[in-house]
mmCIF file of C-alpha atoms and ligand atoms in Angstrom:
data_model
loop_
_atom_site.group_PDB
_atom_site.id
_atom_site.type_symbol
_atom_site.label_atom_id
_atom_site.label_comp_id
_atom_site.label_asym_id
_atom_site.label_seq_id
_atom_site.Cartn_x
_atom_site.Cartn_y
_atom_site.Cartn_z
ATOM 1 C CA UNK A 282 83.136 100.345 108.090
ATOM 2 C CA UNK A 283 86.178 101.946 109.671
ATOM 3 C CA UNK A 284 87.471 104.811 107.591
ATOM 4 C CA UNK A 285 90.581 106.294 109.162
ATOM 5 C CA UNK A 286 92.618 109.356 108.481
ATOM 6 C CA UNK A 287 96.359 109.535 109.101
ATOM 7 C CA UNK A 288 97.141 113.255 109.032
ATOM 8 C CA UNK A 289 100.567 114.841 109.081
ATOM 9 C CA UNK A 290 103.116 117.126 107.521
ATOM 10 C CA UNK A 291 105.056 114.303 105.826
ATOM 11 C CA UNK A 292 107.883 116.664 104.834
ATOM 12 C CA UNK A 293 109.054 114.162 103.703
ATOM 13 C CA UNK A 294 107.485 110.777 104.469
ATOM 14 C CA UNK A 295 109.938 108.625 106.479
ATOM 15 C CA UNK A 296 110.245 104.888 107.009
ATOM 16 C CA UNK A 297 108.638 105.534 110.403
ATOM 17 C CA UNK A 298 105.520 106.991 108.722
ATOM 18 C CA UNK A 299 105.432 104.139 106.229
ATOM 19 C CA UNK A 300 105.596 101.591 109.042
ATOM 20 C CA UNK A 301 102.573 103.238 110.709
ATOM 21 C CA UNK A 302 100.698 103.361 107.367
ATOM 22 C CA UNK A 303 101.269 99.645 106.700
ATOM 23 C CA UNK A 304 100.220 98.619 110.198
ATOM 24 C CA UNK A 305 97.180 100.941 110.298
ATOM 25 C CA UNK A 306 96.020 99.736 106.866
ATOM 26 C CA UNK A 307 95.673 96.230 108.339
ATOM 27 C CA UNK A 308 93.389 97.502 111.116
ATOM 28 C CA UNK A 309 90.925 99.593 109.140
ATOM 29 C CA UNK A 310 88.845 99.277 105.980
ATOM 30 C CA UNK A 311 90.096 102.464 104.349
ATOM 31 C CA UNK A 312 93.021 104.641 105.301
ATOM 32 C CA UNK A 313 93.313 108.193 104.008
ATOM 33 C CA UNK A 314 96.826 109.551 104.445
ATOM 34 C CA UNK A 315 96.395 113.303 104.351
ATOM 35 C CA UNK A 316 98.959 116.088 104.120
ATOM 36 C CA UNK A 317 98.190 119.284 106.020
ATOM 37 C CA UNK A 318 98.353 122.356 103.791
ATOM 38 C CA UNK A 319 99.795 124.597 106.469
ATOM 39 C CA UNK A 320 100.022 128.271 105.479
ATOM 40 C CA UNK A 321 102.390 128.930 108.428
ATOM 41 C CA UNK A 322 104.948 126.298 107.426
ATOM 42 C CA UNK A 323 106.719 128.329 104.747
ATOM 43 C CA UNK A 324 109.991 126.602 105.648
ATOM 44 C CA UNK A 325 108.803 123.241 104.289
ATOM 45 C CA UNK A 326 111.318 121.366 102.150
ATOM 46 C CA UNK A 327 108.754 119.871 99.752
ATOM 47 C CA UNK A 328 105.549 121.380 98.359
ATOM 48 C CA UNK A 329 102.262 119.742 99.286
ATOM 49 C CA UNK A 330 102.051 118.351 95.719
ATOM 50 C CA UNK A 331 105.518 116.796 96.038
ATOM 51 C CA UNK A 332 104.654 115.275 99.406
ATOM 52 C CA UNK A 333 101.444 113.820 97.973
ATOM 53 C CA UNK A 334 103.405 112.354 95.038
ATOM 54 C CA UNK A 335 105.894 110.759 97.480
ATOM 55 C CA UNK A 336 103.097 109.276 99.577
ATOM 56 C CA UNK A 337 101.318 107.912 96.493
ATOM 57 C CA UNK A 338 104.549 106.345 95.286
ATOM 58 C CA UNK A 339 105.361 104.593 98.559
ATOM 59 C CA UNK A 340 101.792 103.372 99.196
ATOM 60 C CA UNK A 341 100.971 102.276 95.641
ATOM 61 C CA UNK A 342 100.936 98.580 96.570
ATOM 62 C CA UNK A 343 98.655 98.967 99.600
ATOM 63 C CA UNK A 344 95.122 98.485 98.277
ATOM 64 C CA UNK A 345 93.073 100.312 100.910
ATOM 65 C CA UNK A 346 95.244 103.433 101.180
ATOM 66 C CA UNK A 347 94.464 106.764 99.507
ATOM 67 C CA UNK A 348 96.406 110.006 99.684
ATOM 68 C CA UNK A 349 94.956 113.509 99.948
ATOM 69 C CA UNK A 350 95.576 116.928 101.473
ATOM 70 C CA UNK A 351 93.489 119.097 103.748
ATOM 71 C CA UNK A 352 93.294 122.678 104.984
ATOM 72 C CA UNK A 353 92.000 123.993 108.282
ATOM 73 C CA UNK A 354 90.722 121.833 111.110
ATOM 74 C CA UNK A 355 91.233 118.085 110.986
ATOM 75 C CA UNK A 356 87.735 117.488 112.385
ATOM 76 C CA UNK A 357 86.170 119.427 109.514
ATOM 77 C CA UNK A 358 88.048 117.314 106.999
ATOM 78 C CA UNK A 359 87.146 114.128 108.897
ATOM 79 C CA UNK A 360 83.449 115.107 108.692
ATOM 80 C CA UNK A 361 83.798 115.954 104.994
ATOM 81 C CA UNK A 362 85.213 112.538 104.103
ATOM 82 C CA UNK A 363 83.197 110.633 106.707
ATOM 83 C CA UNK A 364 86.203 109.371 108.661
ATOM 84 C CA UNK A 365 85.614 108.081 112.183
ATOM 85 C CA UNK A 366 89.174 107.317 113.339
ATOM 86 C CA UNK A 367 92.410 109.336 113.439
ATOM 87 C CA UNK A 368 95.676 107.416 113.347
ATOM 88 C CA UNK A 369 98.795 108.844 114.984
ATOM 89 C CA UNK A 370 102.153 107.205 115.586
ATOM 90 C CA UNK A 371 103.797 107.525 118.983
ATOM 91 C CA UNK A 372 107.553 107.436 119.390
ATOM 92 C CA UNK A 373 108.791 108.418 122.818
ATOM 93 C CA UNK A 374 106.964 109.599 125.919
ATOM 94 C CA UNK A 375 107.854 113.117 124.740
ATOM 95 C CA UNK A 376 105.321 112.758 121.902
ATOM 96 C CA UNK A 377 102.603 111.825 124.313
ATOM 97 C CA UNK A 378 101.697 115.178 125.827
ATOM 98 C CA UNK A 379 101.126 117.031 122.557
ATOM 99 C CA UNK A 380 99.456 114.026 120.935
ATOM 100 C CA UNK A 381 97.146 113.561 123.917
ATOM 101 C CA UNK A 382 96.237 117.252 123.793
ATOM 102 C CA UNK A 383 95.530 117.009 120.055
ATOM 103 C CA UNK A 384 93.394 113.895 120.498
ATOM 104 C CA UNK A 385 91.348 115.485 123.307
ATOM 105 C CA UNK A 386 90.908 118.712 121.338
ATOM 106 C CA UNK A 387 89.723 116.803 118.286
ATOM 107 C CA UNK A 388 87.336 114.725 120.371
ATOM 108 C CA UNK A 389 85.930 117.814 122.086
ATOM 109 C CA UNK A 390 85.164 119.180 118.617
ATOM 110 C CA UNK A 391 83.815 115.903 117.233
ATOM 111 C CA UNK A 392 82.614 113.325 119.774
ATOM 112 C CA UNK A 393 82.490 110.410 117.358
ATOM 113 C CA UNK A 394 86.102 110.852 116.204
ATOM 114 C CA UNK A 395 88.400 108.432 118.046
ATOM 115 C CA UNK A 396 92.205 108.695 117.947
ATOM 116 C CA UNK A 397 94.123 105.463 117.660
ATOM 117 C CA UNK A 398 97.779 105.662 118.713
ATOM 118 C CA UNK A 399 100.161 103.146 117.192
ATOM 119 C CA UNK A 400 103.525 102.810 118.918
ATOM 120 C CA UNK A 401 106.422 103.112 116.524
ATOM 121 C CA UNK A 402 108.507 100.088 115.671
ATOM 122 C CA UNK A 403 111.658 100.141 117.756
ATOM 123 C CA UNK A 404 113.992 100.761 114.802
ATOM 124 C CA UNK A 405 112.253 104.094 114.084
ATOM 125 C CA UNK A 406 112.162 105.359 117.652
ATOM 126 C CA UNK A 407 114.693 108.106 116.924
ATOM 127 C CA UNK A 408 113.383 109.045 113.500
ATOM 128 C CA UNK A 409 111.565 112.213 112.443
ATOM 129 C CA UNK A 410 111.333 114.210 109.214
ATOM 130 C CA UNK A 411 113.392 116.976 110.877
ATOM 131 C CA UNK A 412 116.178 114.571 111.913
ATOM 132 C CA UNK A 413 116.244 113.108 108.434
ATOM 133 C CA UNK A 414 116.495 116.574 106.824
ATOM 134 C CA UNK A 415 119.330 117.588 109.114
ATOM 135 C CA UNK A 416 121.308 114.422 108.331
ATOM 136 C CA UNK A 417 120.677 114.867 104.572
ATOM 137 C CA UNK A 418 121.613 118.557 104.657
ATOM 138 C CA UNK A 419 125.045 117.734 106.039
ATOM 139 C CA UNK A 420 125.586 114.856 103.601
ATOM 140 C CA UNK A 421 124.916 111.996 106.017
ATOM 141 C CA UNK A 422 123.562 108.610 104.984
ATOM 142 C CA UNK A 423 119.737 108.599 105.056
ATOM 143 C CA UNK A 424 119.266 105.148 103.473
ATOM 144 C CA UNK A 425 117.751 103.563 106.568
ATOM 145 C CA UNK A 426 115.445 106.512 107.248
ATOM 146 C CA UNK A 427 113.517 107.019 104.059
ATOM 147 C CA UNK A 428 111.822 104.843 101.422
ATOM 148 C CA UNK A 429 114.349 104.146 98.618
ATOM 149 C CA UNK A 430 111.961 105.557 95.998
ATOM 150 C CA UNK A 431 112.185 109.100 97.316
ATOM 151 C CA UNK A 432 115.693 109.212 98.779
ATOM 152 C CA UNK A 433 117.098 110.790 95.607
ATOM 153 C CA UNK A 434 114.470 113.572 95.658
ATOM 154 C CA UNK A 435 115.645 114.605 99.126
ATOM 155 C CA UNK A 436 119.301 114.589 98.072
ATOM 156 C CA UNK A 437 118.465 116.561 94.875
ATOM 157 C CA UNK A 438 116.528 119.150 96.873
ATOM 158 C CA UNK A 439 119.499 119.834 99.149
ATOM 159 C CA UNK A 440 121.915 119.813 96.202
ATOM 160 C CA UNK A 441 119.752 122.494 94.507
ATOM 161 C CA UNK A 442 119.652 124.590 97.685
ATOM 162 C CA UNK A 443 123.435 124.518 97.838
ATOM 163 C CA UNK A 444 123.840 125.817 94.253
HETATM 164 O O1 PNS B 211 103.162 115.558 111.155
HETATM 165 P P1 PNS B 211 102.687 116.563 112.159
HETATM 166 O O2 PNS B 211 103.221 117.938 111.825
HETATM 167 O O3 PNS B 211 102.989 116.145 113.565
HETATM 168 O O4 PNS B 211 101.063 116.629 112.016
HETATM 169 C C1 PNS B 211 100.310 117.526 112.804
HETATM 170 C C2 PNS B 211 98.841 117.566 112.317
HETATM 171 C C3 PNS B 211 98.767 117.888 110.838
HETATM 172 C C4 PNS B 211 98.187 116.237 112.562
HETATM 173 C C5 PNS B 211 98.082 118.649 113.164
HETATM 174 O O5 PNS B 211 98.831 119.830 113.173
HETATM 175 C C6 PNS B 211 96.681 118.962 112.653
HETATM 176 O O6 PNS B 211 95.810 118.127 112.663
HETATM 177 N N1 PNS B 211 96.494 120.203 112.191
HETATM 178 C C7 PNS B 211 95.222 120.666 111.651
HETATM 179 C C8 PNS B 211 94.634 121.788 112.514
HETATM 180 C C9 PNS B 211 93.779 121.228 113.639
HETATM 181 O O7 PNS B 211 92.834 120.489 113.429
HETATM 182 N N2 PNS B 211 94.103 121.635 114.901
HETATM 183 C C10 PNS B 211 93.335 121.208 116.064
HETATM 184 C C11 PNS B 211 93.871 119.955 116.715
HETATM 185 S S1 PNS B 211 95.283 120.352 117.678
#
């Protein structure tokens, strides 16, 4: 059985992430989408609980996907849940160096953990959570960047910050 983990910050989940989730879910038996609880990322827009709720909402119709969070090293969490594959999306060549380094580091810590890179769909090549937040902050249209279900939460968050 292939049990894969798709780790990330997901602050917030974008259409690019959702595209990777849907495609990865077809390749593996179980896919655990897991939010990193990062103590250093105090500038996050959404709490870990909010990000988990978003991910659960947008993946509710995909049968083999579960959502969780983890702290510390990814390899330790992978061992804990018995995952043998890490999924990561690749956009441009610029992603490659850091992703390659992460994959090699993880593999040096856990030999049986393979990283599977999925190239982004072309329409999401430019998209990241940071880009999306910047567009939303300045009132731009984020409809094509984020699942409809959570678009309003992003707009509400920025509206609250502006109060
Ligand atoms: O969405 P992101 O921010 O690109 O995700 C990065 C993430 C969460 C996959 C990465 O930072 C991670 O796995 N952090 C956990 C700490 C760890 O295991 N570090 C060693 C590998 S570099």
